Coordinates of C-alpha atoms in Angstrom, one line a residue:
Chain A
M273 CA -21.1 211.2 35.8
S274 CA -21.1 211.3 32.2
Q275 CA -24.4 210.5 30.3
S276 CA -24.5 209.7 26.5
K277 CA -27.1 211.3 24.4
M278 CA -30.1 209.0 23.9
S279 CA -29.6 206.8 21.0
N280 CA -32.2 205.5 18.7
T281 CA -32.5 202.2 20.7
S282 CA -35.1 202.2 23.5
S283 CA -32.5 201.5 25.9
K284 CA -30.5 204.1 27.6
W285 CA -26.9 203.3 27.6
R286 CA -24.6 205.0 30.1
W287 CA -21.0 205.0 29.7
G288 CA -18.8 206.3 32.5
R289 CA -17.7 205.6 36.0
R290 CA -20.9 203.8 37.0
W291 CA -20.9 201.1 34.6
R292 CA -17.3 200.6 34.8
S293 CA -17.3 199.9 38.6
C294 CA -20.4 198.0 38.1
R295 CA -18.4 195.8 35.5
L296 CA -15.6 195.4 37.9
R297 CA -17.9 194.1 40.7
L298 CA -20.1 191.7 38.5
S299 CA -17.1 190.6 36.5
S300 CA -16.6 187.0 36.0
N301 CA -13.5 185.2 36.6
N302 CA -12.8 185.8 32.9
N303 CA -9.6 187.6 32.9
L304 CA -9.1 188.1 29.3
P305 CA -8.4 191.9 28.4
S306 CA -10.6 191.5 25.4
L307 CA -12.8 188.7 23.9
P308 CA -11.1 186.0 22.1
E309 CA -11.1 186.3 18.2
E310 CA -14.0 183.7 17.6
L311 CA -16.3 185.5 19.7
L312 CA -15.3 188.9 18.4
E313 CA -16.0 187.4 15.1
E314 CA -19.5 186.6 15.9
I315 CA -20.3 190.1 16.8
L316 CA -18.7 191.6 14.1
V317 CA -20.3 189.6 11.4
R318 CA -23.6 191.1 12.6
L319 CA -22.4 194.5 11.8
P320 CA -23.4 196.6 8.8
V321 CA -20.6 197.4 6.4
K322 CA -20.4 201.3 7.3
S323 CA -19.7 200.1 11.0
L324 CA -17.1 197.6 9.9
L325 CA -15.3 199.9 7.9
R326 CA -15.0 202.5 10.4
F327 CA -14.2 199.9 12.9
R328 CA -11.1 198.8 11.0
C329 CA -9.5 202.0 12.7
V330 CA -9.9 200.4 16.2
Q331 CA -7.0 198.2 16.1
K332 CA -4.7 196.5 13.4
S333 CA -6.1 193.3 14.2
W334 CA -9.5 194.3 13.5
S335 CA -8.6 195.8 10.4
T336 CA -6.9 192.4 9.2
L337 CA -10.0 190.6 10.4
V338 CA -12.6 192.6 8.3
Q339 CA -10.4 192.3 5.0
N340 CA -10.1 188.7 5.5
P341 CA -12.0 186.8 2.6
T342 CA -13.2 184.3 5.0
F343 CA -14.8 186.7 7.1
I344 CA -16.2 188.7 4.1
A345 CA -17.9 185.6 3.1
K346 CA -19.2 184.8 6.4
H347 CA -20.6 188.4 6.8
L348 CA -22.3 187.9 3.4
R349 CA -23.8 184.5 4.3
H350 CA -25.1 185.9 7.7
H351 CA -26.9 188.8 5.9
Q352 CA -28.1 187.0 3.1
T353 CA -29.8 184.4 5.5
K354 CA -30.7 186.6 8.3
T355 CA -32.3 189.6 6.7
K356 CA -36.0 189.2 6.9
N357 CA -36.8 192.5 5.0
P358 CA -34.2 193.1 2.3
S359 CA -33.2 196.3 0.6
I360 CA -34.3 196.6 -3.0
L361 CA -32.1 197.9 -5.8
V362 CA -34.2 199.6 -8.4
E363 CA -33.3 200.5 -12.0
G364 CA -35.4 203.2 -13.5
L365 CA -35.7 205.8 -16.2
D366 CA -35.8 209.4 -15.0
K367 CA -35.9 210.7 -18.7
I368 CA -35.9 209.0 -21.9
E369 CA -32.9 206.7 -21.9
D370 CA -31.4 207.9 -18.7
L371 CA -31.0 205.5 -16.1
Q372 CA -31.1 206.0 -12.4
Y373 CA -30.3 203.7 -9.6
L374 CA -32.0 203.8 -6.2
L375 CA -31.4 201.7 -3.1
Q376 CA -34.6 201.4 -1.4
S377 CA -34.8 199.9 2.0
H378 CA -37.6 197.8 3.0
P379 CA -40.7 199.7 4.5
D380 CA -40.5 197.8 7.6
E381 CA -36.9 198.8 8.0
G382 CA -37.6 202.5 7.6
G383 CA -38.3 202.7 3.8
G384 CA -35.5 205.3 3.3
V385 CA -34.0 206.0 -0.2
R386 CA -30.5 206.4 -1.3
V387 CA -30.0 207.6 -4.8
L388 CA -27.0 206.0 -6.3
D389 CA -25.9 209.1 -8.3
F390 CA -23.3 208.2 -10.9
K391 CA -23.2 211.4 -12.7
G392 CA -22.0 213.5 -9.8
D393 CA -19.1 211.6 -9.0
S394 CA -15.8 210.1 -10.4
M395 CA -17.7 207.1 -11.8
G396 CA -19.9 209.7 -13.8
R397 CA -17.0 211.0 -15.5
L398 CA -15.9 207.9 -16.6
L399 CA -19.4 206.2 -17.5
T400 CA -21.1 208.5 -20.1
V401 CA -23.8 206.2 -21.2
Y402 CA -24.8 203.2 -19.1
T403 CA -26.9 201.0 -21.4
K404 CA -27.9 197.7 -20.0
M405 CA -27.9 195.1 -17.6
F406 CA -28.2 195.4 -14.1
A407 CA -27.4 192.5 -11.8
C408 CA -26.4 192.3 -8.3
I409 CA -24.5 189.4 -6.8
N410 CA -23.0 189.4 -3.4
G411 CA -23.5 193.1 -3.1
I412 CA -21.6 193.8 -6.2
I413 CA -23.5 195.8 -9.0
C414 CA -22.8 195.1 -12.6
I415 CA -23.7 197.5 -15.2
A416 CA -22.8 197.7 -18.8
G417 CA -21.9 201.1 -20.5
I418 CA -19.7 203.0 -22.6
L419 CA -16.7 204.7 -20.7
R420 CA -14.4 207.1 -22.5
G421 CA -15.6 206.0 -25.7
H422 CA -14.9 202.3 -24.9
Y423 CA -17.4 199.7 -24.3
G424 CA -17.1 198.4 -20.7
F425 CA -18.6 197.2 -17.3
I426 CA -18.4 198.5 -13.9
L427 CA -18.5 196.1 -11.1
W428 CA -19.5 198.5 -8.1
N429 CA -20.2 197.9 -4.3
P430 CA -22.1 200.8 -3.2
A431 CA -21.5 199.7 0.5
I432 CA -17.9 200.3 0.3
R433 CA -18.2 202.8 -2.4
K434 CA -15.5 201.6 -4.6
G435 CA -15.6 199.5 -7.9
K436 CA -13.6 198.2 -10.9
I437 CA -14.0 198.9 -14.6
I438 CA -13.7 196.2 -17.1
P439 CA -13.3 197.4 -20.9
Y440 CA -13.9 195.1 -23.9
T441 CA -13.6 195.7 -27.4
Q442 CA -16.6 194.7 -29.6
S443 CA -16.1 191.6 -31.7
P444 CA -14.8 192.4 -35.1
N445 CA -16.2 189.3 -36.5
C446 CA -19.8 190.6 -37.3
P447 CA -20.4 193.5 -39.6
P448 CA -21.9 196.3 -37.5
D449 CA -25.0 196.5 -39.4
A450 CA -25.8 193.1 -38.8
L451 CA -25.7 193.5 -35.1
S452 CA -29.1 193.2 -33.7
G453 CA -28.6 192.5 -29.9
L454 CA -26.3 192.8 -26.9
Y455 CA -27.3 190.8 -23.9
F456 CA -25.2 190.4 -20.8
A457 CA -25.1 188.4 -17.6
F458 CA -23.1 188.7 -14.3
G459 CA -22.5 185.8 -12.0
F460 CA -20.4 184.1 -9.4
D461 CA -18.5 180.8 -9.8
Q462 CA -18.5 179.1 -6.4
N463 CA -15.9 176.5 -7.6
S464 CA -13.4 178.8 -8.4
N465 CA -14.2 181.7 -6.4
D466 CA -14.4 184.1 -9.6
Y467 CA -16.9 186.6 -10.6
K468 CA -17.6 186.4 -14.4
V469 CA -19.4 188.6 -16.8
V470 CA -21.1 187.2 -20.1
R471 CA -21.5 189.1 -23.1
V472 CA -23.9 187.7 -25.9
V473 CA -23.5 189.5 -29.3
E474 CA -26.3 188.7 -31.6
H475 CA -26.5 189.4 -35.5
K476 CA -29.2 188.6 -37.9
K477 CA -28.9 186.7 -41.1
K478 CA -31.8 186.6 -43.5
S479 CA -32.2 183.5 -45.4
A480 CA -33.0 184.3 -49.1
E481 CA -35.1 181.1 -49.7
N482 CA -37.9 181.2 -47.2
S483 CA -36.7 184.7 -45.6
I484 CA -36.7 183.2 -42.1
T485 CA -34.5 185.5 -39.8
R486 CA -31.8 183.4 -38.4
Y487 CA -30.0 184.6 -35.5
C488 CA -26.3 184.0 -34.8
N489 CA -25.3 184.5 -31.3
A490 CA -21.4 184.7 -30.2
F491 CA -20.8 184.3 -26.5
Y492 CA -18.0 185.6 -24.6
V493 CA -17.1 185.2 -20.8
Y494 CA -14.9 187.4 -18.8
S495 CA -13.2 185.9 -15.6
L496 CA -12.2 188.3 -13.1
R497 CA -9.4 186.0 -11.7
A498 CA -7.8 185.7 -15.1
E499 CA -8.8 189.0 -16.1
C500 CA -9.5 188.1 -19.7
W501 CA -12.1 187.3 -22.4
T502 CA -12.8 183.9 -23.7
Q503 CA -15.2 183.0 -26.6
I504 CA -17.3 180.0 -26.0
F505 CA -17.7 177.8 -29.1
G506 CA -19.3 174.6 -30.1
T507 CA -22.3 174.5 -27.7
P508 CA -25.8 172.9 -28.7
I509 CA -27.1 176.5 -28.7
H510 CA -25.0 177.4 -31.9
H511 CA -26.9 174.9 -33.7
N512 CA -30.4 176.5 -33.0
N513 CA -32.1 179.6 -33.8
I514 CA -32.4 181.4 -30.7
K515 CA -33.5 185.1 -30.4
L516 CA -33.0 186.4 -26.8
H517 CA -35.9 188.7 -25.8
S518 CA -34.6 189.8 -22.4
C519 CA -35.8 193.0 -21.2
C520 CA -35.9 193.1 -17.5
N521 CA -37.2 189.8 -17.1
E522 CA -34.1 187.6 -16.7
I523 CA -32.9 186.2 -13.3
Y524 CA -29.8 184.9 -11.7
F525 CA -30.4 182.0 -9.6
N526 CA -28.2 179.2 -8.0
G527 CA -25.1 180.1 -9.8
V528 CA -27.0 179.9 -13.3
H529 CA -28.2 183.1 -15.4
H530 CA -31.5 182.7 -17.1
W531 CA -32.5 184.5 -20.2
I532 CA -35.8 184.4 -21.9
G533 CA -35.9 184.0 -25.6
F534 CA -37.7 182.4 -28.6
L535 CA -36.6 179.4 -30.4
N536 CA -37.3 178.7 -34.0
S537 CA -36.3 175.1 -34.5
E538 CA -37.4 174.1 -37.9
P539 CA -37.4 176.2 -41.0
G540 CA -40.9 176.7 -41.9
D541 CA -41.9 176.7 -38.3
S542 CA -44.3 179.4 -37.8
Y543 CA -44.3 179.1 -34.1
D544 CA -41.9 180.6 -31.8
H545 CA -41.3 178.5 -28.8
H546 CA -40.7 180.5 -25.7
I547 CA -37.7 179.3 -23.7
I548 CA -35.5 179.9 -21.2
L549 CA -31.7 180.0 -22.1
S550 CA -29.5 179.5 -19.1
F551 CA -25.9 179.7 -18.5
D552 CA -24.2 177.9 -15.6
M553 CA -21.4 180.1 -14.4
S554 CA -19.2 177.4 -12.9
H555 CA -19.5 174.9 -15.8
E556 CA -19.9 177.4 -18.5
V557 CA -22.6 175.5 -20.2
F558 CA -25.9 176.4 -21.7
Q559 CA -29.3 174.8 -21.4
I560 CA -32.5 175.3 -23.0
I561 CA -35.7 174.9 -20.9
R562 CA -39.0 175.2 -22.6
F563 CA -42.1 177.1 -21.0
P564 CA -45.6 175.7 -21.4
D565 CA -47.6 177.7 -23.9
M566 CA -49.9 179.0 -21.5
F567 CA -47.3 181.4 -20.1
F568 CA -49.1 184.1 -21.9
P569 CA -48.5 187.0 -22.7
N570 CA -45.9 188.3 -20.4
K571 CA -43.3 186.6 -18.4
T572 CA -40.7 187.7 -15.7
L573 CA -38.6 185.1 -14.1
A574 CA -38.3 185.1 -10.3
V575 CA -37.4 182.8 -7.4
F576 CA -40.1 181.1 -5.3
N577 CA -39.4 178.7 -2.5
D578 CA -35.7 178.2 -3.6
C579 CA -37.1 177.1 -7.2
L580 CA -36.9 178.7 -10.4
A581 CA -40.2 180.3 -11.0
C582 CA -42.0 182.6 -13.3
I583 CA -44.5 185.5 -12.8
V584 CA -47.1 185.3 -15.6
Y585 CA -49.4 188.3 -16.1
G586 CA -50.9 190.6 -18.8
I587 CA -54.4 189.0 -19.4
N588 CA -56.5 190.3 -16.3
E589 CA -56.0 191.6 -12.7
Y590 CA -54.4 188.6 -11.8
I591 CA -50.8 187.4 -11.5
D592 CA -49.9 183.8 -12.0
I593 CA -46.8 182.2 -10.1
W594 CA -45.7 179.1 -11.5
V595 CA -42.8 177.1 -10.1
M596 CA -40.4 174.7 -11.8
R597 CA -40.6 172.4 -9.1
E598 CA -37.7 170.1 -10.5
Y599 CA -35.1 172.2 -11.9
G600 CA -34.6 171.4 -15.7
V601 CA -37.7 169.2 -16.0
E602 CA -40.3 170.9 -18.3
D603 CA -43.2 169.1 -17.0
S604 CA -42.6 170.2 -13.5
W605 CA -44.0 173.5 -14.1
T606 CA -46.6 173.9 -11.5
K607 CA -49.0 176.8 -11.1
Q608 CA -48.1 177.6 -7.4
L609 CA -50.4 180.4 -6.8
V610 CA -52.7 183.2 -8.2
V611 CA -52.1 186.6 -6.9
G612 CA -54.7 189.1 -7.0
H613 CA -57.2 190.8 -7.6
L614 CA -55.0 193.7 -8.3
L615 CA -56.3 197.0 -9.7
G616 CA -54.4 199.8 -11.1
I617 CA -51.3 197.7 -11.4
Q618 CA -48.9 198.0 -14.6
R619 CA -46.8 195.1 -14.0
P620 CA -44.9 192.9 -11.5
L621 CA -41.3 193.3 -11.0
Q622 CA -40.0 190.9 -8.6
L623 CA -40.7 188.6 -5.9
L624 CA -39.3 189.3 -2.5
G625 CA -39.0 186.1 -0.6
N626 CA -42.1 183.9 -0.8
E627 CA -44.3 186.6 1.0
E628 CA -43.9 189.9 -1.2
I629 CA -44.3 191.1 -4.6
L630 CA -42.8 194.3 -5.9
L631 CA -45.2 195.8 -8.5
V632 CA -45.3 199.1 -10.5
D633 CA -48.6 200.8 -10.5
E634 CA -50.1 203.0 -13.3
N635 CA -48.6 206.0 -11.9
Q636 CA -45.2 204.5 -11.9
T637 CA -45.1 204.0 -8.4
L638 CA -43.4 201.1 -6.6
V639 CA -46.0 199.0 -4.7
L640 CA -45.2 196.2 -2.3
Y641 CA -47.9 193.8 -1.9
N642 CA -48.0 191.1 0.7
I643 CA -49.5 187.8 -0.8
G644 CA -50.7 186.2 2.4
S645 CA -52.2 189.5 4.2
Q646 CA -53.0 191.3 0.9
E647 CA -51.6 194.2 2.6
I648 CA -50.3 196.8 0.0
K649 CA -47.6 199.3 0.8
I650 CA -46.7 202.1 -1.3
L651 CA -43.0 202.9 -1.4
Q652 CA -42.4 206.4 -0.4
R653 CA -41.7 208.6 -3.2
T654 CA -39.5 211.4 -1.1
G655 CA -36.1 211.1 -2.1
Y656 CA -37.0 209.7 -5.5
P657 CA -35.8 211.7 -8.6
K658 CA -38.8 213.7 -10.1
I659 CA -39.5 211.4 -13.0
F660 CA -38.8 208.2 -12.2
M661 CA -40.1 205.0 -14.1
P662 CA -39.2 201.9 -12.5
R663 CA -37.8 199.2 -14.9
R664 CA -36.5 196.4 -12.8
A665 CA -35.6 195.5 -9.3
I666 CA -33.3 193.2 -7.5
V667 CA -32.9 192.1 -3.9
Y668 CA -29.9 193.8 -2.4
V669 CA -27.6 192.5 0.5
E670 CA -24.6 194.6 1.2
S671 CA -21.1 193.2 1.5
L672 CA -17.6 193.7 2.0
V673 CA -16.4 192.4 -1.5
S674 CA -14.0 194.4 -3.2
F675 CA -11.6 194.1 -6.2
T676 CA -8.0 194.9 -6.8
G677 CA -5.9 195.4 -9.9
G678 CA -7.3 197.1 -13.2
I679 CA -9.0 200.5 -13.1
V680 CA -10.2 200.8 -9.7
F681 CA -12.4 203.9 -8.9
E682 CA -14.2 205.3 -5.8
S683 CA -17.3 207.0 -5.6
Chain B
M73 CA -28.7 187.0 44.7
S74 CA -28.3 183.2 46.0
N75 CA -30.7 180.6 45.2
T76 CA -29.6 177.8 47.6
S77 CA -31.2 174.4 47.1
E78 CA -34.0 173.4 49.5
N79 CA -35.3 169.8 49.8
P80 CA -36.4 169.2 46.6
K81 CA -40.2 168.7 46.4
P82 CA -40.9 165.0 45.7
S83 CA -43.6 165.7 43.6
S84 CA -41.9 168.0 41.0
S85 CA -42.8 167.3 37.5
S86 CA -39.4 167.9 36.2
A87 CA -36.1 167.0 37.3
K88 CA -33.8 169.8 38.9
M89 CA -30.3 170.3 38.7
T90 CA -28.0 172.5 41.1
L91 CA -25.2 174.6 39.4
K92 CA -22.5 176.0 41.4
T93 CA -21.0 179.3 40.2
S94 CA -17.5 180.7 40.6
D95 CA -18.4 182.6 43.6
N96 CA -19.9 179.5 45.3
E97 CA -23.5 180.5 44.7
L98 CA -26.0 177.6 44.2
F99 CA -28.7 177.6 41.6
E100 CA -31.5 175.1 41.4
V101 CA -32.5 175.0 37.8
E102 CA -35.0 172.9 36.1
E103 CA -33.5 170.2 33.8
A104 CA -35.1 171.3 30.7
V105 CA -33.6 174.9 31.2
A106 CA -30.4 173.5 32.1
M107 CA -30.2 171.3 29.1
K108 CA -29.9 174.3 27.0
F109 CA -26.4 174.8 28.5
C110 CA -24.7 172.1 26.2
T111 CA -21.6 172.1 28.7
V112 CA -23.8 171.2 31.5
K113 CA -25.8 168.7 29.3
Q114 CA -22.5 167.0 28.4
Y115 CA -21.4 166.9 32.2
F116 CA -24.9 165.7 33.1
E117 CA -24.7 162.7 30.3
D118 CA -21.3 161.8 31.4
E119 CA -22.7 161.4 35.1
K120 CA -25.6 159.3 33.9
D121 CA -24.0 155.9 34.2
S122 CA -23.0 156.5 37.7
D123 CA -26.7 156.4 38.8
V124 CA -26.8 159.9 39.8
A125 CA -29.8 161.1 37.8
A126 CA -32.1 158.4 39.6
R127 CA -31.4 160.2 42.8
G128 CA -32.5 163.5 41.5
S129 CA -30.8 166.9 42.2
T130 CA -28.2 166.0 44.6
T131 CA -25.4 166.5 41.9
V132 CA -24.0 169.9 41.9
I133 CA -22.5 170.7 38.6
P134 CA -19.6 173.3 39.2
L135 CA -19.2 176.2 36.6
P136 CA -16.1 177.8 37.7
N137 CA -15.9 180.3 35.1
V138 CA -19.4 181.8 35.6
H139 CA -20.4 184.3 38.1
S140 CA -23.7 184.1 39.9
A141 CA -25.1 187.5 38.6
V142 CA -24.3 186.3 34.9
L143 CA -25.5 182.9 35.5
A144 CA -28.7 184.3 36.9
T145 CA -29.5 186.3 33.8
L146 CA -28.8 183.5 31.6
I147 CA -31.1 181.2 33.4
S148 CA -33.7 183.7 33.3
Y149 CA -33.3 184.2 29.5
G150 CA -33.2 180.3 29.3
K151 CA -36.5 180.0 31.0
K152 CA -38.3 182.3 28.5
L153 CA -37.0 180.3 25.4
P154 CA -39.6 177.8 23.9
Q155 CA -39.1 174.5 25.6
S156 CA -38.1 171.6 23.6
N157 CA -40.4 169.2 25.7
A158 CA -43.3 171.6 25.5
V159 CA -46.4 170.5 23.5
A160 CA -46.8 172.3 20.3
D161 CA -48.9 175.3 20.7
N162 CA -51.4 176.5 17.9
H163 CA -50.6 179.4 15.9
E164 CA -52.1 182.2 18.2
E165 CA -50.5 180.9 21.2
E166 CA -47.2 180.8 19.5
E167 CA -47.8 184.4 18.3
T168 CA -48.8 185.5 22.0
K169 CA -45.6 183.6 23.3
K170 CA -43.4 185.5 20.7
K171 CA -44.5 188.9 21.7
E172 CA -44.1 188.2 25.5
R173 CA -40.6 187.1 24.8
K174 CA -39.9 190.1 22.6
K175 CA -41.3 192.3 25.4
Y176 CA -39.1 190.3 28.1
E177 CA -36.1 190.6 25.8
Q178 CA -36.5 194.6 25.6
G179 CA -36.8 194.7 29.2
L180 CA -34.0 192.6 30.0
L181 CA -31.7 194.7 27.6
K182 CA -32.9 198.1 29.1
N183 CA -31.7 197.0 32.6
L184 CA -28.4 195.6 31.4
M185 CA -25.2 197.6 31.5
P186 CA -23.3 197.3 28.5
G187 CA -20.3 196.0 30.0
E188 CA -22.4 192.9 31.3
L189 CA -23.0 191.9 27.9
L190 CA -19.3 190.8 27.3
D191 CA -19.4 188.9 30.5
L192 CA -22.8 187.4 29.3
I193 CA -21.3 186.4 26.0
S194 CA -18.1 184.8 27.4
A195 CA -20.4 182.8 29.9
A196 CA -22.9 181.7 27.2
N197 CA -19.9 180.7 25.2
Y198 CA -18.4 178.7 28.0
L199 CA -21.8 177.0 28.7
D200 CA -22.5 176.5 25.2
F201 CA -25.6 178.2 25.3
K202 CA -26.7 178.8 21.6
E203 CA -29.6 180.7 22.0
G204 CA -28.3 183.0 24.5
L205 CA -25.2 183.5 22.6
E206 CA -27.3 184.4 19.5
F207 CA -29.2 186.9 21.4
F208 CA -26.6 188.7 23.3
N209 CA -24.1 188.7 20.4
Q210 CA -26.9 190.4 18.5
A211 CA -27.6 192.8 21.2
L212 CA -24.0 193.7 21.5
A213 CA -23.7 194.4 17.8
D214 CA -26.8 196.4 18.0
H215 CA -25.3 198.4 20.8
I216 CA -21.9 199.1 19.0
Q217 CA -23.3 199.6 15.5
N218 CA -23.3 203.5 15.6
K219 CA -20.6 204.0 18.1
S220 CA -17.3 205.8 17.5
V221 CA -14.0 204.1 17.3
E222 CA -12.9 205.7 20.5
Y223 CA -16.1 204.2 22.3
V224 CA -15.4 200.7 21.0
R225 CA -11.6 201.0 22.1
K226 CA -12.6 201.7 25.6
F227 CA -15.3 199.1 25.6
F228 CA -13.3 196.3 24.7
G229 CA -10.3 197.7 26.7
I230 CA -8.3 197.7 23.4
K231 CA -5.3 199.8 22.9
N232 CA -4.7 201.8 19.6
D233 CA -1.9 200.4 17.7
Y234 CA -2.0 202.7 14.7
E235 CA 0.4 205.5 14.1
P236 CA -1.3 208.8 14.2
H237 CA -0.7 209.5 10.5
E238 CA -1.8 205.9 9.5
E239 CA -5.1 206.6 11.4
E240 CA -5.6 209.9 9.9
K241 CA -5.0 208.5 6.3
Y242 CA -7.5 205.9 6.9
R243 CA -10.0 208.3 8.3
E244 CA -9.7 210.7 5.3
E245 CA -10.2 207.7 2.8
Y246 CA -13.3 206.5 4.4
A247 CA -14.6 209.9 5.8
W248 CA -18.2 209.0 5.0
A249 CA -18.0 206.0 7.3
F250 CA -17.4 208.4 10.3
E251 CA -20.4 210.5 9.7
G252 CA -23.5 210.4 11.6
V253 CA -21.9 208.4 14.5
D254 CA -23.2 208.6 18.2
E255 CA -21.4 211.0 20.2
D256 CA -19.6 209.4 23.2

């Protein structure tokens, strides 16, 4: 009787004559040779991407099922809602200006690390400098960079190891020396089932009279379906003097991207109001949301209890978590909780669910802190590049989403 | 493994129902557990009008698609679930019950033959037993997750309909997905 090797699970599964005869004996009157598709789907939806890609080989109907957009959406939803200990995608610097990406699984799920090495594979040959923006929607990572001398974005699914390049040309409208900032966003329009990339080109204008610096922002949106860029005009944003100040503190929430910035509303206004500039991916509209003044000095946007939240820190060893109870209503900012007393922490990176907070300590080590139990878990350093300074982190849930057309690459 | 109904105790606190399997075995089950099988619940509710409920467990509900061995396991699992009519426990009691259930679940899976999972899933689907379906679906997914394509074909009784060159091409393209798989 053949015996399989012991798998990692605690049960010993035996495959061979014994169970087959057992099965015939105990078999119910269900005479179907295989499970009906709806039942099969319920099982397959629970499998990780690697297994599903392999099982496409089982039979043609399985391959069709796994590639079906409805199944892909169902699979993603299942893993987004059922995952208790999500993996974390971490962006960090390994040397000055050299970005590295790691996929860190949760300590309770093994805590293993996978380095997403762009340089060593086909994408590395394309992407010579990756500059900014790191967002992850539905298992797709979006990175802005310079490819073959051109500006572009990469949309990459590390679970299926395939991606797509979206080139763009910098706007000729503003003289290069006035270019003072470039900001990006990546999102998903649920209404049109479309992925979008947003590019904000900022340039400075100094006003001679009162030497207040005015900022002009041009907004461009790329639609993956339409495969083209559109410039957005005439929004209220254009009438305001806004300077985005996003550096690893923005967040994508509920189909809306949120940047942090300053608003200088009146000339002679010495006061820079801190604001959130949000962009709704579906309706393609902007909104300004103000912060209370007490959010000082440092802020990182987050999600807490399905609400937009803000992690405020920098004064002492405590971290305040504020929640905007009613989205868009500035008065509804409420101090939800205070996390602390944390020693040796440099700064918070992200909230994981409502229970854990990911932090960077003074030694540039990632630390996971459980708010309720106050337990600290140091994320393993094995597998990390020798020098790695974490800049930001996003919860990562793998998916089967893929793109066709255009410049597609494999990694 | 029959569990024929004896004279029901008149002082029993919860009503019992009798379920009859495809191999003509009778199972006496507490109503609270049987109600988790929505198909049974529907049948029972349809029969309510005819005054049957008042007479207790003299109704026998036929389950022609479920074998006795399978039903026994599903009933056993159903008993371990938190009962909807139970008094709410405090946090500690809840945690203890959770741990007990986890232990029971691990024990259950240990003693199951993989082939039985398919039967359990079919039966749970027929009975519309949501918690059972959830649990056994996950158990089966966990079981096949790291298995080879050949194993999965044999397990589900599936015939390979790919041409050899088609399959070879696919395996080359996704070679990394075929690494680290359990040996058959």
